[in-house]
Short mmCIF file of C-alpha atoms in Angstrom, two decimals:
data_model
loop_
_atom_site.label_atom_id
_atom_site.label_comp_id
_atom_site.label_asym_id
_atom_site.label_seq_id
_atom_site.Cartn_x
_atom_site.Cartn_y
_atom_site.Cartn_z
CA MET A 1 -105.55 -334.00 -143.07
CA SER A 2 -106.10 -331.38 -145.41
CA MET A 3 -109.67 -328.65 -146.24
CA ASN A 4 -108.10 -327.80 -148.89
CA LEU A 5 -111.51 -324.85 -148.90
CA GLY A 6 -110.83 -321.58 -151.27
CA VAL A 7 -112.01 -318.82 -150.84
CA HIS A 8 -114.97 -318.97 -153.22
CA HIS A 9 -116.26 -321.76 -150.70
CA LEU A 10 -116.26 -320.04 -147.57
CA ARG A 11 -118.06 -316.86 -149.08
CA ALA A 12 -120.92 -319.02 -150.19
CA ILE A 13 -120.90 -321.19 -146.90
CA VAL A 14 -121.04 -317.15 -145.59
CA ALA A 15 -123.82 -316.14 -147.52
CA VAL A 16 -126.39 -319.44 -147.35
CA ALA A 17 -125.22 -318.98 -144.43
CA HIS A 18 -126.77 -315.57 -144.19
CA HIS A 19 -129.46 -315.72 -145.95
CA ARG A 20 -131.18 -318.67 -145.33
CA SER A 21 -131.05 -319.45 -148.95
CA PHE A 22 -129.73 -320.72 -152.00
CA THR A 23 -131.54 -318.31 -153.78
CA LEU A 24 -130.70 -315.04 -151.41
CA ALA A 25 -127.75 -316.02 -151.10
CA ALA A 26 -126.65 -316.56 -154.94
CA ALA A 27 -128.18 -313.49 -155.83
CA GLU A 28 -125.93 -311.69 -153.41
CA LEU A 29 -122.69 -313.36 -154.78
CA GLY A 30 -123.60 -312.56 -158.89
CA VAL A 31 -123.91 -317.00 -159.55
CA ALA A 32 -126.04 -318.99 -160.64
CA GLN A 33 -128.27 -321.36 -157.83
CA SER A 34 -126.79 -324.57 -159.05
CA SER A 35 -123.54 -323.56 -159.17
CA LEU A 36 -123.96 -321.67 -155.81
CA SER A 37 -125.35 -325.54 -154.78
CA ARG A 38 -122.14 -327.21 -156.36
CA THR A 39 -119.84 -324.93 -154.29
CA VAL A 40 -121.58 -325.81 -150.92
CA LEU A 41 -121.58 -329.58 -151.88
CA GLU A 42 -117.91 -329.55 -153.06
CA ALA A 43 -117.14 -328.17 -149.66
CA GLU A 44 -119.45 -330.13 -147.11
CA ARG A 45 -117.61 -333.11 -149.13
CA ARG A 46 -114.24 -331.99 -148.76
CA LEU A 47 -115.36 -330.94 -144.88
CA ARG A 48 -117.36 -334.83 -144.72
CA THR A 49 -119.52 -333.05 -142.35
CA PRO A 50 -123.10 -331.75 -143.66
CA LEU A 51 -122.87 -327.99 -143.18
CA PHE A 52 -126.74 -326.97 -143.94
CA GLN A 53 -129.79 -328.73 -143.17
CA ARG A 54 -131.88 -328.54 -146.15
CA SER A 55 -135.50 -328.64 -146.56
CA THR A 56 -138.45 -326.79 -149.13
CA ARG A 57 -138.67 -324.07 -147.08
CA ARG A 58 -135.23 -323.38 -145.23
CA VAL A 59 -131.86 -323.76 -144.87
CA LEU A 60 -130.59 -323.85 -141.71
CA LEU A 61 -127.16 -324.74 -140.12
CA THR A 62 -125.84 -327.81 -138.55
CA SER A 63 -123.77 -328.01 -135.27
CA ASP A 64 -120.64 -328.39 -137.63
CA GLY A 65 -121.98 -325.52 -140.42
CA GLU A 66 -121.87 -322.55 -137.67
CA ALA A 67 -118.97 -323.66 -136.06
CA VAL A 68 -117.35 -323.02 -139.49
CA VAL A 69 -119.24 -320.51 -140.40
CA THR A 70 -117.97 -318.19 -137.38
CA VAL A 71 -114.04 -319.07 -138.83
CA ALA A 72 -114.96 -318.17 -142.64
CA ARG A 73 -115.71 -314.83 -141.47
CA GLY A 74 -113.23 -314.19 -139.65
CA VAL A 75 -111.14 -315.78 -142.89
CA ILE A 76 -112.93 -313.72 -145.57
CA GLU A 77 -112.53 -310.89 -143.26
CA HIS A 78 -109.01 -310.73 -143.01
CA VAL A 79 -108.56 -311.51 -146.91
CA ASP A 80 -110.98 -308.68 -147.87
CA THR A 81 -108.76 -306.44 -145.59
CA GLY A 82 -105.40 -307.51 -147.12
CA LEU A 83 -106.76 -307.23 -150.59
CA ALA A 84 -107.88 -303.74 -149.43
CA HIS A 85 -103.70 -303.14 -148.41
CA ILE A 86 -102.98 -304.57 -151.79
CA GLU A 87 -104.78 -302.51 -153.98
CA GLY A 88 -104.10 -299.02 -151.56
CA TYR A 89 -100.78 -300.49 -151.12
CA LEU A 90 -100.61 -300.32 -155.70
CA ALA A 91 -102.47 -297.38 -156.46
CA GLY A 92 -100.48 -295.68 -153.22
CA THR A 93 -103.07 -294.71 -151.39
CA ARG A 94 -101.49 -296.83 -148.29
CA GLY A 95 -97.75 -298.02 -147.15
CA SER A 96 -95.31 -296.17 -145.63
CA ILE A 97 -92.63 -294.11 -146.60
CA THR A 98 -89.20 -293.15 -144.75
CA ILE A 99 -87.05 -289.77 -145.35
CA ALA A 100 -83.98 -289.00 -143.86
CA THR A 101 -82.81 -285.77 -144.17
CA LEU A 102 -80.67 -283.58 -141.85
CA PRO A 103 -82.16 -282.23 -138.57
CA SER A 104 -82.68 -277.99 -140.12
CA LEU A 105 -84.23 -279.69 -143.36
CA ALA A 106 -86.93 -281.90 -140.56
CA ALA A 107 -88.40 -279.16 -139.08
CA THR A 108 -88.43 -276.50 -141.71
CA LEU A 109 -88.35 -277.81 -145.78
CA LEU A 110 -90.06 -281.20 -144.85
CA PRO A 111 -93.33 -280.21 -142.75
CA PRO A 112 -95.45 -278.89 -145.27
CA MET A 113 -94.58 -281.59 -147.39
CA VAL A 114 -95.61 -283.64 -145.56
CA ARG A 115 -98.89 -281.89 -144.49
CA VAL A 116 -99.78 -281.58 -148.29
CA TYR A 117 -98.77 -285.86 -149.20
CA GLN A 118 -100.72 -286.80 -146.08
CA ARG A 119 -103.64 -284.56 -146.73
CA LEU A 120 -103.27 -286.32 -150.00
CA HIS A 121 -102.39 -289.57 -149.06
CA PRO A 122 -104.18 -289.59 -145.69
CA ASP A 123 -103.76 -294.31 -145.28
CA VAL A 124 -100.19 -293.65 -145.72
CA ALA A 125 -98.05 -294.18 -142.99
CA VAL A 126 -94.87 -291.49 -143.61
CA HIS A 127 -91.58 -291.36 -141.01
CA VAL A 128 -88.34 -289.39 -140.63
CA GLU A 129 -85.48 -290.65 -139.40
CA ASP A 130 -83.62 -286.96 -138.68
CA ASN A 131 -79.76 -287.15 -138.86
CA LEU A 132 -76.46 -285.98 -139.30
CA SER A 133 -75.61 -286.31 -142.99
CA ASP A 134 -73.84 -289.47 -142.69
CA GLN A 135 -76.37 -291.17 -141.03
CA VAL A 136 -78.67 -289.63 -143.86
CA THR A 137 -76.32 -291.08 -145.70
CA GLU A 138 -75.87 -294.63 -144.34
CA HIS A 139 -80.56 -294.86 -144.00
CA LEU A 140 -80.66 -294.78 -147.77
CA ARG A 141 -78.00 -297.14 -148.73
CA SER A 142 -79.20 -299.43 -145.98
CA GLY A 143 -82.56 -299.34 -147.27
CA ARG A 144 -83.81 -298.32 -143.95
CA ALA A 145 -85.01 -294.79 -145.78
CA ASP A 146 -86.88 -295.10 -148.56
CA LEU A 147 -85.50 -290.96 -149.77
CA ALA A 148 -83.04 -288.82 -148.21
CA LEU A 149 -83.95 -284.64 -147.95
CA THR A 150 -80.06 -283.79 -147.89
CA THR A 151 -77.53 -281.06 -149.92
CA HIS A 152 -75.28 -281.85 -152.76
CA PRO A 153 -72.06 -283.40 -152.08
CA GLY A 154 -70.05 -280.77 -153.50
CA ASP A 155 -70.97 -278.62 -151.48
CA GLY A 156 -68.47 -276.25 -150.45
CA ARG A 157 -67.80 -273.85 -153.24
CA SER A 158 -68.78 -270.17 -153.22
CA GLY A 159 -71.65 -269.43 -156.00
CA ASP A 160 -74.77 -267.67 -156.42
CA GLY A 161 -76.43 -271.20 -156.28
CA SER A 162 -76.79 -272.12 -159.74
CA GLY A 163 -74.90 -274.65 -159.22
CA GLY A 164 -73.02 -277.24 -156.49
CA GLY A 165 -73.36 -273.95 -153.88
CA ALA A 166 -71.36 -273.95 -150.26
CA GLY A 167 -73.49 -276.78 -148.68
CA GLY A 168 -74.01 -276.48 -144.80
CA ASP A 169 -75.40 -279.77 -144.32
CA SER A 170 -74.22 -282.16 -146.65
CA GLY A 171 -75.58 -285.46 -146.77
CA GLY A 172 -72.86 -287.05 -148.90
CA GLY A 173 -75.52 -288.35 -151.17
CA ALA A 174 -76.13 -287.51 -154.76
CA GLY A 175 -73.89 -286.21 -156.96
CA GLY A 176 -75.59 -284.01 -160.46
CA GLY A 177 -76.03 -280.81 -161.41
CA ALA A 178 -79.54 -278.89 -161.15
CA GLY A 179 -82.62 -279.12 -163.43
CA GLY A 180 -83.92 -282.40 -162.98
CA ASP A 181 -83.32 -286.05 -161.67
CA SER A 182 -79.13 -286.52 -161.26
CA ALA A 183 -77.08 -289.34 -161.00
CA GLY A 184 -74.14 -289.56 -158.47
CA GLY A 185 -73.04 -290.60 -155.07
CA SER A 186 -70.45 -290.77 -152.09
CA GLY A 187 -66.88 -291.01 -153.59
CA GLY A 188 -68.49 -289.53 -156.97
CA GLY A 189 -70.42 -293.20 -157.83
CA ALA A 190 -73.78 -293.72 -160.00
CA GLU A 191 -75.15 -295.51 -156.95
CA TYR A 192 -78.35 -292.25 -156.55
CA VAL A 193 -80.07 -289.93 -158.33
CA ALA A 194 -81.39 -286.60 -156.92
CA ARG A 195 -83.56 -283.45 -158.01
CA PRO A 196 -82.50 -280.02 -156.35
CA ILE A 197 -85.00 -278.64 -154.18
CA ALA A 198 -84.13 -275.45 -152.82
CA SER A 199 -80.60 -273.56 -151.96
CA ASP A 200 -79.81 -271.50 -149.13
CA SER A 201 -77.39 -269.91 -148.73
CA PHE A 202 -75.43 -268.30 -145.89
CA PHE A 203 -76.17 -266.08 -143.13
CA LEU A 204 -73.21 -264.70 -139.49
CA ALA A 205 -74.95 -264.87 -136.24
CA VAL A 206 -73.79 -262.69 -133.51
CA HIS A 207 -75.01 -261.21 -130.45
CA PRO A 208 -77.52 -258.31 -131.37
CA ASP A 209 -74.94 -256.17 -129.18
CA HIS A 210 -71.90 -257.07 -131.43
CA ARG A 211 -70.28 -254.65 -134.13
CA TYR A 212 -71.19 -256.25 -137.84
CA ALA A 213 -75.20 -256.82 -135.80
CA ASP A 214 -76.50 -253.92 -137.73
CA ALA A 215 -73.97 -254.92 -140.81
CA GLU A 216 -75.52 -254.93 -143.95
CA THR A 217 -73.21 -257.73 -145.02
CA VAL A 218 -70.24 -259.43 -143.68
CA GLU A 219 -67.15 -260.29 -145.54
CA TRP A 220 -65.72 -264.15 -145.10
CA SER A 221 -61.76 -262.19 -144.83
CA ASP A 222 -63.54 -260.41 -141.90
CA LEU A 223 -63.96 -263.50 -139.73
CA GLN A 224 -59.94 -263.93 -139.43
CA THR A 225 -60.11 -261.74 -135.87
CA GLU A 226 -63.64 -262.86 -134.73
CA PRO A 227 -63.77 -265.83 -132.43
CA LEU A 228 -65.54 -268.64 -134.27
CA ILE A 229 -68.24 -270.99 -133.07
CA ALA A 230 -69.03 -273.99 -135.34
CA PHE A 231 -70.77 -277.34 -136.02
CA GLY A 232 -68.52 -280.41 -134.92
CA PRO A 233 -66.85 -282.60 -137.73
CA ALA A 234 -69.75 -285.39 -137.45
CA SER A 235 -71.77 -282.19 -139.61
CA SER A 236 -71.24 -281.30 -142.41
CA VAL A 237 -71.95 -277.50 -141.69
CA HIS A 238 -68.98 -278.01 -140.75
CA LYS A 239 -67.45 -279.09 -144.34
CA ALA A 240 -69.01 -275.78 -146.19
CA VAL A 241 -67.66 -273.51 -143.46
CA THR A 242 -64.40 -274.66 -143.52
CA ALA A 243 -64.30 -274.73 -147.43
CA ALA A 244 -65.43 -270.77 -147.05
CA LEU A 245 -62.47 -269.61 -144.19
CA ASP A 246 -59.43 -272.00 -146.96
CA ASP A 247 -61.38 -269.95 -149.61
CA ALA A 248 -61.39 -266.97 -148.09
CA ALA A 249 -57.61 -267.26 -145.74
CA VAL A 250 -59.30 -267.29 -143.53
CA SER A 251 -57.54 -269.01 -140.04
CA PRO A 252 -59.67 -268.07 -136.69
CA ALA A 253 -57.37 -267.90 -133.69
CA THR A 254 -60.11 -268.98 -131.45
CA ILE A 255 -63.00 -272.34 -132.23
CA VAL A 256 -65.46 -272.71 -129.82
CA ARG A 257 -67.50 -276.29 -131.59
CA ALA A 258 -70.30 -277.86 -130.99
CA GLN A 259 -73.06 -280.53 -132.74
CA ASN A 260 -76.29 -279.10 -131.97
CA VAL A 261 -78.07 -276.04 -133.31
CA ALA A 262 -79.76 -274.88 -129.84
CA ALA A 263 -76.29 -275.37 -128.63
CA VAL A 264 -74.35 -273.28 -131.43
CA ALA A 265 -76.83 -270.13 -131.00
CA GLY A 266 -76.46 -270.52 -126.82
CA LEU A 267 -72.67 -270.29 -127.62
CA ALA A 268 -73.37 -267.20 -130.12
CA ALA A 269 -75.60 -265.68 -127.75
CA SER A 270 -73.57 -266.00 -125.12
CA GLY A 271 -71.36 -263.20 -126.35
CA LEU A 272 -68.70 -266.29 -127.14
CA GLY A 273 -68.32 -266.04 -130.24
CA VAL A 274 -70.35 -265.87 -133.48
CA ALA A 275 -71.63 -268.46 -136.48
CA PRO A 276 -71.80 -268.94 -139.86
CA VAL A 277 -74.56 -270.96 -140.37
CA PRO A 278 -77.27 -271.72 -143.67
CA GLY A 279 -80.41 -270.07 -144.23
CA PHE A 280 -82.44 -273.14 -143.43
CA VAL A 281 -81.01 -273.61 -140.30
CA LEU A 282 -82.15 -269.52 -139.02
CA PRO A 283 -85.30 -270.51 -137.89
CA LEU A 284 -84.00 -273.34 -134.91
CA MET A 285 -81.97 -270.25 -133.65
CA ARG A 286 -84.39 -267.52 -133.03
CA PHE A 287 -85.07 -268.21 -130.24
CA ALA A 288 -81.53 -266.87 -129.21
CA GLY A 289 -82.01 -263.58 -130.14
CA LEU A 290 -80.08 -263.51 -132.34
CA ALA A 291 -79.28 -261.13 -135.23
CA PHE A 292 -78.23 -263.14 -139.06
CA VAL A 293 -76.26 -260.98 -141.14
CA PRO A 294 -75.63 -262.15 -144.76
CA LEU A 295 -71.97 -263.52 -145.58
CA VAL A 296 -70.00 -262.39 -148.79
CA PRO A 297 -68.64 -263.29 -151.04
CA GLU A 298 -72.60 -265.56 -151.41
CA ARG A 299 -72.16 -269.41 -150.65
CA SER A 300 -75.07 -271.57 -151.25
CA ARG A 301 -75.58 -274.87 -150.26
CA THR A 302 -78.50 -276.92 -153.39
CA ILE A 303 -80.71 -279.16 -151.42
CA THR A 304 -81.56 -282.13 -153.07
CA LEU A 305 -83.66 -284.80 -153.10
CA VAL A 306 -82.21 -288.54 -152.81
CA ARG A 307 -83.29 -292.09 -154.37
CA HIS A 308 -81.27 -295.26 -154.63
CA ARG A 309 -80.36 -295.56 -158.74
CA ASP A 310 -81.14 -299.66 -158.56
CA ARG A 311 -84.27 -299.66 -155.82
CA PRO A 312 -87.97 -299.95 -157.48
CA LEU A 313 -89.90 -296.97 -156.28
CA SER A 314 -92.89 -298.29 -154.14
CA PRO A 315 -96.47 -296.21 -155.21
CA ALA A 316 -96.48 -294.28 -151.69
CA VAL A 317 -92.65 -292.78 -152.85
CA SER A 318 -93.87 -292.35 -156.52
CA ALA A 319 -97.02 -290.21 -155.12
CA TRP A 320 -94.36 -288.08 -152.60
CA MET A 321 -92.68 -287.37 -155.64
CA ASP A 322 -95.57 -286.22 -157.34
CA VAL A 323 -96.45 -283.83 -154.16
CA VAL A 324 -92.32 -282.46 -154.82
CA ASP A 325 -93.05 -281.76 -158.33
CA ARG A 326 -96.23 -280.33 -157.21
CA HIS A 327 -96.37 -278.70 -154.40
CA LEU A 328 -92.24 -277.27 -154.79
CA GLY A 329 -92.87 -273.15 -153.25
CA SER A 330 -95.15 -274.26 -150.49
CA GLY A 331 -92.19 -274.53 -148.03
CA PRO A 332 -92.11 -272.02 -145.34
CA GLU A 333 -92.16 -268.34 -146.29
CA GLY A 334 -90.17 -265.73 -144.95
CA LEU A 335 -87.20 -267.86 -145.00
CA PRO A 336 -83.67 -265.60 -145.12
CA GLY A 337 -81.87 -266.41 -148.20
CA VAL A 338 -83.54 -269.28 -149.66
CA ARG A 339 -84.66 -270.27 -153.34
CA TRP A 340 -87.05 -272.86 -153.78
CA VAL A 341 -85.88 -274.89 -157.27
CA ARG A 342 -88.20 -275.77 -160.11
CA PRO A 343 -88.52 -278.72 -161.83
CA GLY A 344 -86.38 -278.38 -164.99
CA ALA A 345 -84.33 -275.16 -163.21
CA GLY A 346 -81.97 -274.12 -161.55
CA PRO A 347 -81.51 -274.02 -157.85
CA GLY A 348 -80.76 -269.76 -158.14
CA SER A 349 -83.60 -269.51 -160.40
CA GLY A 350 -86.53 -269.69 -157.95
CA ALA A 351 -88.05 -267.01 -156.06
CA ALA A 352 -86.57 -266.50 -152.45
CA GLY A 353 -88.86 -267.73 -150.26
#
């Protein structure tokens, strides 16, 4: 048998049961008493049982009415909770957001953004997926992530950071230049839209007793005679460093490869060699007591916030984009070689962080 009761029936029943009065219940619900009476009678007819004992002095629940009210209260609570969630979701104050990013950015650039976002939107859950660049791109492509915080796929060229600089952790994400949202994608397609966030330049990580430890700068060409500690091929730091060494016509005789930032730092600290690393990676290597010397000519990578072009932004994701616009430059201070990109400006135009 189909009961076919609406939420308005349940609210009427619960209100009358609570007040034991049609007059008071009607006032609570903001309806006429006659309308409320008709609603309750309709519910009783559909349920095929009386819910209330009515008299001129009071209204009492029947045994069937008590059972119905117990269930009705639970249904109403569930409905109200769901409606509040929908309202919050549409307002961007509830829901969740997943951001795929590189490990170095997850530890340095992302946390200040999350802190500001959660202060403004405390009921939105933020999930961070930190992975290597190819996996970051795959998470965005598959829809597992709403956004990717990664690097410009064209990074790996020398320059002043004004566009397409060297990319240490390139995510193969969106293409396009600086200064606003730009289209691009893996393989040069228009699958993604990216907006520049920051840029950072490369340094040489060396043992504190190394001959370059106190140098003002080190030429990329000077690495010809140095044993090199490099990130493995699965890391896009490898791509950027390889491009820089190729441009400098350098082929290091000895190369030790590692995938993890801590491993690269430990190997360099042991004196096994030197390691070219991008600026956002430096805080993760300080435990090893290394010296960091700027590499010249300067190579800088562009950090971008990437979204899928064809997927509509949820209110929570739109709120994240607003936080980025309003709070750019509020990231970790004192990072050598880091420049923030203001909306509408090129990567090289921000102040060093």
